[in-house]
């Protein structure tokens, strides 16, 4: 089952940028609770630059789109988010390679590799109140899926994001707040939710 060609890969990143720009202030507010308060601004800047980069290029496969996105995110997003998101999209590009279109099993493998890359780069695991708490459930959804349900994808990402409210942060600046980090959604989980919501929009009808 083919789910993504070059055009839909570009559309995913454009739509992700729309979500991030729209939710920039919300992401900032979430990050002010337990972090530097710059997640919204950093993500908005990074994805804006991604859209500029991919708008001027002629790609032959989704993997090429993801590689350019990865390099841009690493160089344009400050703090920990740039390397983490950059690593995720770099892993996506490595697994998708020159496939065009990319089928469901390959994309599932790519998401699994991206999730493992985030874990390795951030030295974190699921349950530590980070973006991994969204990426891993979404990755698992794709591993188990035999067909794609955009609504189920959004539901999986949203439930995972909301579940971070009850977690205690053990990584990054939020870890300094210990038990006080409970009660708020992790900003990285929130931005990840928006990115997967954008993916679901692009994949509707596949």
Short mmCIF file of N, CA, C and O in Angstrom, two decimals, residues 16-128:
data_model
loop_
_atom_site.label_atom_id
_atom_site.label_comp_id
_atom_site.label_asym_id
_atom_site.label_seq_id
_atom_site.Cartn_x
_atom_site.Cartn_y
_atom_site.Cartn_z
N UNK A 16 2.58 21.03 8.26
CA UNK A 16 3.16 21.06 9.61
C UNK A 16 3.55 22.49 9.98
O UNK A 16 3.33 22.94 11.11
N UNK A 17 4.11 23.21 9.02
CA UNK A 17 4.47 24.60 9.26
C UNK A 17 3.23 25.43 9.59
O UNK A 17 3.27 26.27 10.50
N UNK A 18 2.14 25.20 8.88
CA UNK A 18 0.90 25.92 9.16
C UNK A 18 0.43 25.68 10.60
O UNK A 18 0.04 26.62 11.30
N UNK A 19 0.47 24.43 11.02
CA UNK A 19 0.08 24.10 12.39
C UNK A 19 0.99 24.78 13.40
O UNK A 19 0.51 25.37 14.38
N UNK A 20 2.29 24.69 13.17
CA UNK A 20 3.26 25.25 14.11
C UNK A 20 3.11 26.77 14.21
O UNK A 20 3.15 27.34 15.31
N UNK A 21 2.95 27.43 13.08
CA UNK A 21 2.79 28.88 13.10
C UNK A 21 1.53 29.27 13.87
O UNK A 21 1.52 30.22 14.67
N UNK A 22 0.46 28.52 13.62
CA UNK A 22 -0.82 28.81 14.27
C UNK A 22 -0.76 28.58 15.78
O UNK A 22 -1.42 29.28 16.55
N UNK A 23 0.02 27.58 16.19
CA UNK A 23 0.08 27.19 17.60
C UNK A 23 1.35 27.69 18.30
O UNK A 23 1.65 27.25 19.42
N UNK A 24 2.07 28.60 17.66
CA UNK A 24 3.34 29.08 18.21
C UNK A 24 3.19 29.61 19.63
O UNK A 24 3.96 29.24 20.53
N UNK A 25 2.19 30.44 19.85
CA UNK A 25 2.01 31.03 21.18
C UNK A 25 1.64 29.98 22.22
O UNK A 25 2.07 30.06 23.38
N UNK A 26 0.85 29.00 21.80
CA UNK A 26 0.48 27.92 22.73
C UNK A 26 1.71 27.10 23.12
O UNK A 26 1.89 26.76 24.30
N UNK A 27 2.56 26.81 22.15
CA UNK A 27 3.78 26.06 22.44
C UNK A 27 4.69 26.85 23.37
O UNK A 27 5.33 26.28 24.26
N UNK A 28 4.74 28.15 23.16
CA UNK A 28 5.55 29.01 24.03
C UNK A 28 5.01 28.97 25.46
O UNK A 28 5.79 28.86 26.42
N UNK A 29 3.70 29.04 25.60
CA UNK A 29 3.08 29.01 26.92
C UNK A 29 3.37 27.70 27.64
O UNK A 29 3.69 27.68 28.83
N UNK A 30 3.28 26.60 26.90
CA UNK A 30 3.59 25.29 27.50
C UNK A 30 5.04 25.25 27.97
O UNK A 30 5.34 24.74 29.06
N UNK A 31 5.94 25.79 27.16
CA UNK A 31 7.36 25.74 27.50
C UNK A 31 7.72 26.69 28.64
O UNK A 31 8.70 26.46 29.36
N UNK A 32 6.94 27.74 28.82
CA UNK A 32 7.20 28.67 29.92
C UNK A 32 6.97 28.02 31.28
O UNK A 32 7.55 28.45 32.28
N UNK A 33 6.14 26.98 31.30
CA UNK A 33 5.81 26.32 32.56
C UNK A 33 7.02 25.60 33.16
O UNK A 33 7.24 25.65 34.38
N UNK A 34 7.81 24.94 32.30
CA UNK A 34 8.92 24.14 32.83
C UNK A 34 10.20 24.26 32.00
O UNK A 34 11.14 23.49 32.23
N UNK A 35 10.24 25.19 31.06
CA UNK A 35 11.42 25.28 30.21
C UNK A 35 11.86 26.71 29.98
O UNK A 35 11.62 27.59 30.80
N UNK A 36 12.49 26.93 28.83
CA UNK A 36 13.01 28.26 28.50
C UNK A 36 11.96 29.19 27.93
O UNK A 36 12.20 30.40 27.81
N UNK A 37 10.83 28.63 27.53
CA UNK A 37 9.76 29.44 26.95
C UNK A 37 9.99 29.81 25.50
O UNK A 37 9.33 30.70 24.97
N UNK A 38 10.92 29.11 24.84
CA UNK A 38 11.25 29.47 23.46
C UNK A 38 10.88 28.39 22.44
O UNK A 38 11.23 28.51 21.25
N UNK A 39 10.17 27.35 22.87
CA UNK A 39 9.88 26.24 21.96
C UNK A 39 9.02 26.70 20.78
O UNK A 39 9.28 26.31 19.63
N UNK A 40 8.02 27.51 21.06
CA UNK A 40 7.14 27.98 19.99
C UNK A 40 7.89 28.80 18.95
O UNK A 40 7.76 28.58 17.75
N UNK A 41 8.67 29.75 19.41
CA UNK A 41 9.45 30.61 18.51
C UNK A 41 10.45 29.80 17.71
O UNK A 41 10.60 29.98 16.49
N UNK A 42 11.15 28.90 18.39
CA UNK A 42 12.16 28.08 17.70
C UNK A 42 11.54 27.18 16.64
O UNK A 42 12.05 27.08 15.52
N UNK A 43 10.44 26.52 16.99
CA UNK A 43 9.79 25.62 16.04
C UNK A 43 9.22 26.39 14.86
O UNK A 43 9.31 25.95 13.70
N UNK A 44 8.64 27.55 15.13
CA UNK A 44 8.06 28.37 14.06
C UNK A 44 9.16 28.83 13.10
O UNK A 44 8.97 28.80 11.87
N UNK A 45 10.28 29.25 13.65
CA UNK A 45 11.38 29.69 12.80
C UNK A 45 11.92 28.52 11.98
O UNK A 45 12.14 28.64 10.76
N UNK A 46 12.10 27.38 12.62
CA UNK A 46 12.66 26.22 11.93
C UNK A 46 11.79 25.72 10.79
O UNK A 46 12.28 25.48 9.68
N UNK A 47 10.50 25.60 11.03
CA UNK A 47 9.62 25.07 9.98
C UNK A 47 9.37 26.10 8.89
O UNK A 47 9.15 25.73 7.72
N UNK A 48 9.43 27.36 9.22
CA UNK A 48 9.34 28.40 8.20
C UNK A 48 10.52 28.30 7.24
O UNK A 48 10.36 28.42 6.01
N UNK A 49 11.69 28.04 7.80
CA UNK A 49 12.89 27.88 6.97
C UNK A 49 12.83 26.60 6.14
O UNK A 49 13.33 26.56 5.01
N UNK A 50 12.23 25.56 6.69
CA UNK A 50 12.07 24.31 5.94
C UNK A 50 11.22 24.56 4.70
O UNK A 50 11.55 24.12 3.59
N UNK A 51 10.11 25.26 4.89
CA UNK A 51 9.23 25.54 3.75
C UNK A 51 9.95 26.35 2.68
O UNK A 51 9.82 26.10 1.48
N UNK A 52 10.75 27.33 3.10
CA UNK A 52 11.53 28.11 2.14
C UNK A 52 12.49 27.20 1.36
O UNK A 52 12.64 27.33 0.14
N UNK A 53 13.13 26.30 2.09
CA UNK A 53 14.11 25.40 1.47
C UNK A 53 13.47 24.48 0.44
O UNK A 53 13.96 24.34 -0.69
N UNK A 54 12.37 23.85 0.80
CA UNK A 54 11.78 22.84 -0.08
C UNK A 54 10.98 23.46 -1.21
O UNK A 54 10.67 22.78 -2.20
N UNK A 55 10.65 24.74 -1.10
CA UNK A 55 9.86 25.40 -2.14
C UNK A 55 10.67 25.67 -3.40
O UNK A 55 10.11 25.81 -4.48
N UNK A 56 11.98 25.73 -3.25
CA UNK A 56 12.84 26.07 -4.38
C UNK A 56 13.57 24.86 -4.97
O UNK A 56 14.45 25.03 -5.81
N UNK A 57 13.19 23.67 -4.53
CA UNK A 57 13.93 22.48 -4.96
C UNK A 57 13.08 21.56 -5.85
O UNK A 57 11.86 21.61 -5.81
N UNK A 58 13.78 20.75 -6.62
CA UNK A 58 13.12 19.76 -7.48
C UNK A 58 13.52 18.39 -6.97
O UNK A 58 14.66 17.94 -7.17
N UNK A 59 12.60 17.74 -6.28
CA UNK A 59 12.91 16.46 -5.64
C UNK A 59 12.42 15.28 -6.48
O UNK A 59 11.40 15.36 -7.15
N UNK A 60 13.16 14.18 -6.35
CA UNK A 60 12.80 12.96 -7.06
C UNK A 60 12.15 11.92 -6.16
O UNK A 60 11.58 10.95 -6.64
N UNK A 61 12.25 12.13 -4.85
CA UNK A 61 11.71 11.14 -3.90
C UNK A 61 11.50 11.80 -2.54
O UNK A 61 12.18 12.79 -2.21
N UNK A 62 10.57 11.27 -1.73
CA UNK A 62 10.33 11.82 -0.39
C UNK A 62 11.59 11.86 0.48
O UNK A 62 11.77 12.78 1.27
N UNK A 63 12.45 10.87 0.32
CA UNK A 63 13.67 10.83 1.13
C UNK A 63 14.51 12.08 0.96
O UNK A 63 15.14 12.55 1.92
N UNK A 64 14.54 12.64 -0.25
CA UNK A 64 15.30 13.86 -0.51
C UNK A 64 14.67 15.05 0.22
O UNK A 64 15.38 15.93 0.72
N UNK A 65 13.34 15.07 0.24
CA UNK A 65 12.62 16.13 0.95
C UNK A 65 12.95 16.08 2.44
O UNK A 65 13.26 17.11 3.06
N UNK A 66 12.90 14.89 3.00
CA UNK A 66 13.15 14.72 4.43
C UNK A 66 14.59 15.08 4.79
O UNK A 66 14.85 15.63 5.86
N UNK A 67 15.53 14.78 3.90
CA UNK A 67 16.93 15.09 4.19
C UNK A 67 17.14 16.60 4.26
O UNK A 67 17.81 17.10 5.17
N UNK A 68 16.57 17.34 3.30
CA UNK A 68 16.70 18.80 3.34
C UNK A 68 16.02 19.37 4.58
O UNK A 68 16.52 20.31 5.20
N UNK A 69 14.87 18.80 4.93
CA UNK A 69 14.16 19.25 6.14
C UNK A 69 15.03 19.01 7.37
O UNK A 69 15.14 19.89 8.25
N UNK A 70 15.66 17.85 7.44
CA UNK A 70 16.51 17.51 8.58
C UNK A 70 17.66 18.49 8.75
O UNK A 70 17.91 19.00 9.85
N UNK A 71 18.35 18.77 7.66
CA UNK A 71 19.50 19.68 7.72
C UNK A 71 19.06 21.09 8.13
O UNK A 71 19.75 21.77 8.89
N UNK A 72 17.91 21.50 7.62
CA UNK A 72 17.41 22.84 7.94
C UNK A 72 17.01 22.93 9.40
O UNK A 72 17.32 23.91 10.08
N UNK A 73 16.31 21.93 9.90
CA UNK A 73 15.87 21.94 11.29
C UNK A 73 17.07 21.94 12.24
O UNK A 73 17.06 22.63 13.26
N UNK A 74 18.08 21.18 11.90
CA UNK A 74 19.27 21.13 12.76
C UNK A 74 19.97 22.49 12.84
O UNK A 74 20.51 22.86 13.88
N UNK A 75 19.95 23.22 11.74
CA UNK A 75 20.69 24.49 11.70
C UNK A 75 19.86 25.69 12.14
O UNK A 75 20.43 26.71 12.56
N UNK A 76 18.54 25.59 12.08
CA UNK A 76 17.69 26.75 12.33
C UNK A 76 16.93 26.73 13.65
O UNK A 76 16.48 27.77 14.12
N UNK A 77 16.74 25.55 14.25
CA UNK A 77 16.03 25.49 15.53
C UNK A 77 17.05 25.45 16.66
O UNK A 77 17.92 24.59 16.69
N UNK A 78 16.91 26.36 17.61
CA UNK A 78 17.82 26.42 18.74
C UNK A 78 17.48 25.38 19.80
O UNK A 78 16.43 24.74 19.75
N UNK A 79 18.37 25.23 20.76
CA UNK A 79 18.14 24.32 21.87
C UNK A 79 18.19 22.87 21.46
O UNK A 79 18.80 22.51 20.46
N UNK A 80 17.50 22.03 22.22
CA UNK A 80 17.53 20.59 21.97
C UNK A 80 16.63 20.17 20.81
O UNK A 80 16.86 19.14 20.18
N UNK A 81 15.61 20.96 20.52
CA UNK A 81 14.61 20.55 19.53
C UNK A 81 15.19 20.39 18.13
O UNK A 81 14.80 19.49 17.39
N UNK A 82 16.11 21.27 17.74
CA UNK A 82 16.70 21.19 16.41
C UNK A 82 17.39 19.86 16.15
O UNK A 82 17.05 19.17 15.18
N UNK A 83 18.33 19.46 17.00
CA UNK A 83 18.98 18.17 16.80
C UNK A 83 18.01 16.98 16.87
O UNK A 83 18.18 16.01 16.13
N UNK A 84 17.01 17.08 17.74
CA UNK A 84 16.08 15.96 17.89
C UNK A 84 15.17 15.82 16.67
O UNK A 84 15.03 14.72 16.10
N UNK A 85 14.54 16.90 16.26
CA UNK A 85 13.70 16.84 15.07
C UNK A 85 14.53 16.59 13.82
O UNK A 85 14.10 15.88 12.90
N UNK A 86 15.71 17.18 13.78
CA UNK A 86 16.60 16.95 12.64
C UNK A 86 16.98 15.49 12.52
O UNK A 86 16.97 14.92 11.42
N UNK A 87 17.30 14.87 13.65
CA UNK A 87 17.64 13.45 13.66
C UNK A 87 16.45 12.61 13.18
O UNK A 87 16.62 11.66 12.40
N UNK A 88 15.25 12.96 13.63
CA UNK A 88 14.06 12.21 13.24
C UNK A 88 13.87 12.23 11.72
O UNK A 88 13.69 11.18 11.08
N UNK A 89 13.95 13.41 11.12
CA UNK A 89 13.74 13.50 9.68
C UNK A 89 14.91 12.94 8.88
O UNK A 89 14.73 12.44 7.76
N UNK A 90 16.09 12.98 9.46
CA UNK A 90 17.24 12.35 8.80
C UNK A 90 17.07 10.84 8.75
O UNK A 90 17.37 10.20 7.73
N UNK A 91 16.57 10.27 9.84
CA UNK A 91 16.30 8.83 9.85
C UNK A 91 15.19 8.48 8.84
O UNK A 91 15.26 7.45 8.17
N UNK A 92 14.18 9.33 8.76
CA UNK A 92 13.12 9.11 7.77
C UNK A 92 13.72 9.08 6.37
O UNK A 92 13.39 8.21 5.54
N UNK A 93 14.62 10.01 6.10
CA UNK A 93 15.22 10.09 4.76
C UNK A 93 16.07 8.86 4.47
O UNK A 93 16.10 8.37 3.34
N UNK A 94 16.77 8.37 5.48
CA UNK A 94 17.66 7.23 5.29
C UNK A 94 16.88 5.96 4.95
O UNK A 94 17.30 5.18 4.09
N UNK A 95 15.77 5.76 5.61
CA UNK A 95 14.98 4.55 5.37
C UNK A 95 14.16 4.66 4.08
O UNK A 95 14.07 3.71 3.30
N UNK A 96 13.59 5.82 3.84
CA UNK A 96 12.78 6.00 2.62
C UNK A 96 13.66 6.01 1.37
O UNK A 96 13.21 5.63 0.28
N UNK A 97 14.88 6.48 1.50
CA UNK A 97 15.87 6.50 0.42
C UNK A 97 15.27 7.07 -0.86
O UNK A 97 14.75 8.17 -0.89
N UNK A 98 15.35 6.27 -1.94
CA UNK A 98 14.89 6.74 -3.25
C UNK A 98 13.50 6.22 -3.60
O UNK A 98 13.06 6.37 -4.75
N UNK A 99 12.83 5.60 -2.64
CA UNK A 99 11.49 5.06 -2.90
C UNK A 99 10.53 6.19 -3.26
O UNK A 99 10.42 7.19 -2.53
N UNK A 100 9.83 6.04 -4.34
CA UNK A 100 8.82 7.02 -4.72
C UNK A 100 7.78 6.34 -5.61
O UNK A 100 8.05 6.03 -6.76
N UNK A 101 6.61 6.03 -5.04
CA UNK A 101 6.16 6.41 -3.70
C UNK A 101 6.71 5.49 -2.61
O UNK A 101 7.28 4.44 -2.91
N UNK A 102 6.50 5.92 -1.36
CA UNK A 102 6.87 5.13 -0.19
C UNK A 102 5.64 4.34 0.24
O UNK A 102 4.54 4.90 0.35
N UNK A 103 5.81 3.04 0.47
CA UNK A 103 4.66 2.24 0.90
C UNK A 103 4.56 2.20 2.43
O UNK A 103 5.45 2.69 3.14
N UNK A 104 3.46 1.66 2.91
CA UNK A 104 3.18 1.65 4.35
C UNK A 104 4.26 0.93 5.16
O UNK A 104 4.72 1.47 6.18
N UNK A 105 4.71 -0.28 4.76
CA UNK A 105 5.74 -0.95 5.55
C UNK A 105 7.05 -0.16 5.65
O UNK A 105 7.68 -0.12 6.70
N UNK A 106 7.45 0.49 4.55
CA UNK A 106 8.69 1.27 4.56
C UNK A 106 8.53 2.50 5.46
O UNK A 106 9.42 2.83 6.24
N UNK A 107 7.38 3.17 5.35
CA UNK A 107 7.17 4.36 6.19
C UNK A 107 7.10 3.97 7.66
O UNK A 107 7.60 4.70 8.52
N UNK A 108 6.50 2.83 7.95
CA UNK A 108 6.45 2.35 9.34
C UNK A 108 7.86 2.09 9.86
O UNK A 108 8.19 2.45 11.00
N UNK A 109 8.69 1.49 9.03
CA UNK A 109 10.08 1.24 9.41
C UNK A 109 10.83 2.55 9.60
O UNK A 109 11.65 2.70 10.53
N UNK A 110 10.53 3.53 8.74
CA UNK A 110 11.19 4.83 8.83
C UNK A 110 10.81 5.55 10.13
O UNK A 110 11.66 6.15 10.79
N UNK A 111 9.54 5.48 10.51
CA UNK A 111 9.11 6.11 11.76
C UNK A 111 9.74 5.43 12.97
O UNK A 111 10.09 6.10 13.95
N UNK A 112 9.88 4.13 12.89
CA UNK A 112 10.53 3.40 13.99
C UNK A 112 11.98 3.84 14.12
O UNK A 112 12.48 4.07 15.23
N UNK A 113 12.66 3.98 12.99
CA UNK A 113 14.05 4.43 13.00
C UNK A 113 14.16 5.86 13.52
O UNK A 113 15.09 6.21 14.26
N UNK A 114 13.20 6.69 13.13
CA UNK A 114 13.19 8.08 13.61
C UNK A 114 13.02 8.13 15.12
O UNK A 114 13.71 8.90 15.81
N UNK A 115 12.12 7.31 15.63
CA UNK A 115 11.88 7.27 17.07
C UNK A 115 13.13 6.81 17.83
O UNK A 115 13.49 7.38 18.86
N UNK A 116 13.78 5.78 17.30
CA UNK A 116 15.00 5.29 17.93
C UNK A 116 16.10 6.36 17.86
O UNK A 116 16.90 6.51 18.80
N UNK A 117 16.13 7.11 16.77
CA UNK A 117 17.10 8.19 16.65
C UNK A 117 16.90 9.27 17.69
O UNK A 117 17.86 9.79 18.27
N UNK A 118 15.64 9.62 17.94
CA UNK A 118 15.32 10.62 18.97
C UNK A 118 15.75 10.11 20.34
O UNK A 118 16.32 10.85 21.14
N UNK A 119 15.49 8.84 20.60
CA UNK A 119 15.88 8.25 21.88
C UNK A 119 17.39 8.32 22.08
O UNK A 119 17.88 8.70 23.15
N UNK A 120 18.12 7.95 21.04
CA UNK A 120 19.58 7.94 21.14
C UNK A 120 20.14 9.35 21.29
O UNK A 120 21.02 9.60 22.11
N UNK A 121 19.61 10.26 20.50
CA UNK A 121 20.11 11.64 20.54
C UNK A 121 19.79 12.31 21.87
O UNK A 121 20.59 13.05 22.44
N UNK A 122 18.56 12.06 22.36
CA UNK A 122 18.14 12.70 23.60
C UNK A 122 18.44 11.91 24.85
O UNK A 122 18.20 12.38 25.97
N UNK A 123 18.98 10.69 24.66
CA UNK A 123 19.28 9.80 25.78
C UNK A 123 18.05 9.68 26.70
O UNK A 123 18.14 9.85 27.93
N UNK A 124 16.91 9.39 26.07
CA UNK A 124 15.65 9.30 26.81
C UNK A 124 14.84 8.11 26.31
O UNK A 124 15.11 7.55 25.24
N UNK A 125 13.86 7.74 27.10
CA UNK A 125 12.95 6.66 26.76
C UNK A 125 11.52 7.16 26.94
O UNK A 125 11.28 8.22 27.53
N UNK A 126 10.58 6.37 26.48
CA UNK A 126 9.17 6.70 26.68
C UNK A 126 8.86 6.77 28.17
O UNK A 126 9.46 6.04 28.98
N UNK A 127 7.97 7.66 28.57
CA UNK A 127 7.58 7.79 29.96
C UNK A 127 8.33 8.87 30.71
O UNK A 127 8.10 9.09 31.90
N UNK A 128 9.24 9.58 30.01
CA UNK A 128 10.04 10.62 30.67
C UNK A 128 9.57 12.04 30.30
O UNK A 128 10.30 13.00 30.51
#
